[in-house]
Amino acid sequence: MTPMQDKQTRVEAVMKLAPVIPVVIIDEARHAVPMARALVAGGIRAIEVTLRTQAALDAIRAIAAEVEGAVVGVGTVLSGHDLAAAERAGARFAVSPGAAPGLLDAADDSALPLLPGVATASEAMILLERGYRHLKFFPAVPAGGVKLLGAWASPLPQLRFCPTGGIGLANAPDFLALPNVLCVGGSWLVPPERLAAGDWAGIEQLAREASMLRRPHA
């Protein structure tokens, strides 16, 4: 098995942990551990903490060290520097909104598996040439939604996706029903107001609802 094949296998395992990967924006690192414990208790183990705040890396470090059962990843990865910092913090996977050449080169040299974002068939084909089989479809709803992603299933049967962007509990089942979708990404599991209020029971309930979504093709 090549290093790329190994990383693709690990990404696939993360995508199959639950129907939804929560996309978390965290402003205070002290919220990270109780938030992650609430998600895990609700049946959601993979957690994407985005690099959109100063607290993100500390949050990843705390979850990796203290939350049993959590598989913490890093989101909004834009560069090799982001990738290296996340790996040092203990992230288990990385997610990017797109696929810049420099980031892909850095990912080739990193042990951290990357789930890169695409919005077009051409971008997906470029990543397929580089050995990627698991991709993020972003922004899912604005880019064409279920119809566009479903149309890729026949000409690009090798690829599996995690659509993210504009997805909630109401439309997640439509994406999960597609044969080329393993999971979806969404921010609705950790609403900012519940995170700020420390409403861990509420977050656990949202996670429980999401964990019950059906995935006929996962």
JSON list of C-alpha atoms in Angstrom, two decimals, residues 7-9 11-13 15 114-116 131-136 158-162 182:
[
{"chain": "A", "resi": 7, "resn": "LYS", "atom": "CA", "xyz": [-4.18, 8.08, 3.88]},
{"chain": "A", "resi": 8, "resn": "GLN", "atom": "CA", "xyz": [-7.23, 7.50, 1.69]},
{"chain": "A", "resi": 9, "resn": "THR", "atom": "CA", "xyz": [-8.11, 4.44, 3.75]},
{"chain": "A", "resi": 11, "resn": "VAL", "atom": "CA", "xyz": [-10.02, 9.29, 5.49]},
{"chain": "A", "resi": 12, "resn": "GLU", "atom": "CA", "xyz": [-12.63, 6.76, 4.45]},
{"chain": "A", "resi": 13, "resn": "ALA", "atom": "CA", "xyz": [-12.68, 5.35, 7.98]},
{"chain": "A", "resi": 15, "resn": "MET", "atom": "CA", "xyz": [-16.12, 9.46, 6.89]},
{"chain": "A", "resi": 114, "resn": "LEU", "atom": "CA", "xyz": [-6.41, 15.41, 3.69]},
{"chain": "A", "resi": 115, "resn": "LEU", "atom": "CA", "xyz": [-10.02, 15.69, 2.55]},
{"chain": "A", "resi": 116, "resn": "PRO", "atom": "CA", "xyz": [-9.74, 18.42, -0.12]},
{"chain": "A", "resi": 131, "resn": "GLY", "atom": "CA", "xyz": [-4.65, 9.60, -6.04]},
{"chain": "A", "resi": 132, "resn": "TYR", "atom": "CA", "xyz": [-7.53, 11.14, -4.10]},
{"chain": "A", "resi": 133, "resn": "ARG", "atom": "CA", "xyz": [-10.68, 9.05, -3.88]},
{"chain": "A", "resi": 134, "resn": "HIS", "atom": "CA", "xyz": [-12.43, 10.90, -1.06]},
{"chain": "A", "resi": 135, "resn": "LEU", "atom": "CA", "xyz": [-13.34, 14.55, -1.47]},
{"chain": "A", "resi": 136, "resn": "LYS", "atom": "CA", "xyz": [-15.33, 17.32, 0.13]},
{"chain": "A", "resi": 158, "resn": "GLN", "atom": "CA", "xyz": [-14.27, 5.98, -8.08]},
{"chain": "A", "resi": 159, "resn": "LEU", "atom": "CA", "xyz": [-15.02, 9.03, -5.94]},
{"chain": "A", "resi": 160, "resn": "ARG", "atom": "CA", "xyz": [-16.83, 9.38, -2.62]},
{"chain": "A", "resi": 161, "resn": "PHE", "atom": "CA", "xyz": [-17.85, 12.70, -1.14]},
{"chain": "A", "resi": 162, "resn": "CYS", "atom": "CA", "xyz": [-18.60, 14.60, 2.03]},
{"chain": "A", "resi": 182, "resn": "LEU", "atom": "CA", "xyz": [-20.46, 8.64, 2.65]}
]
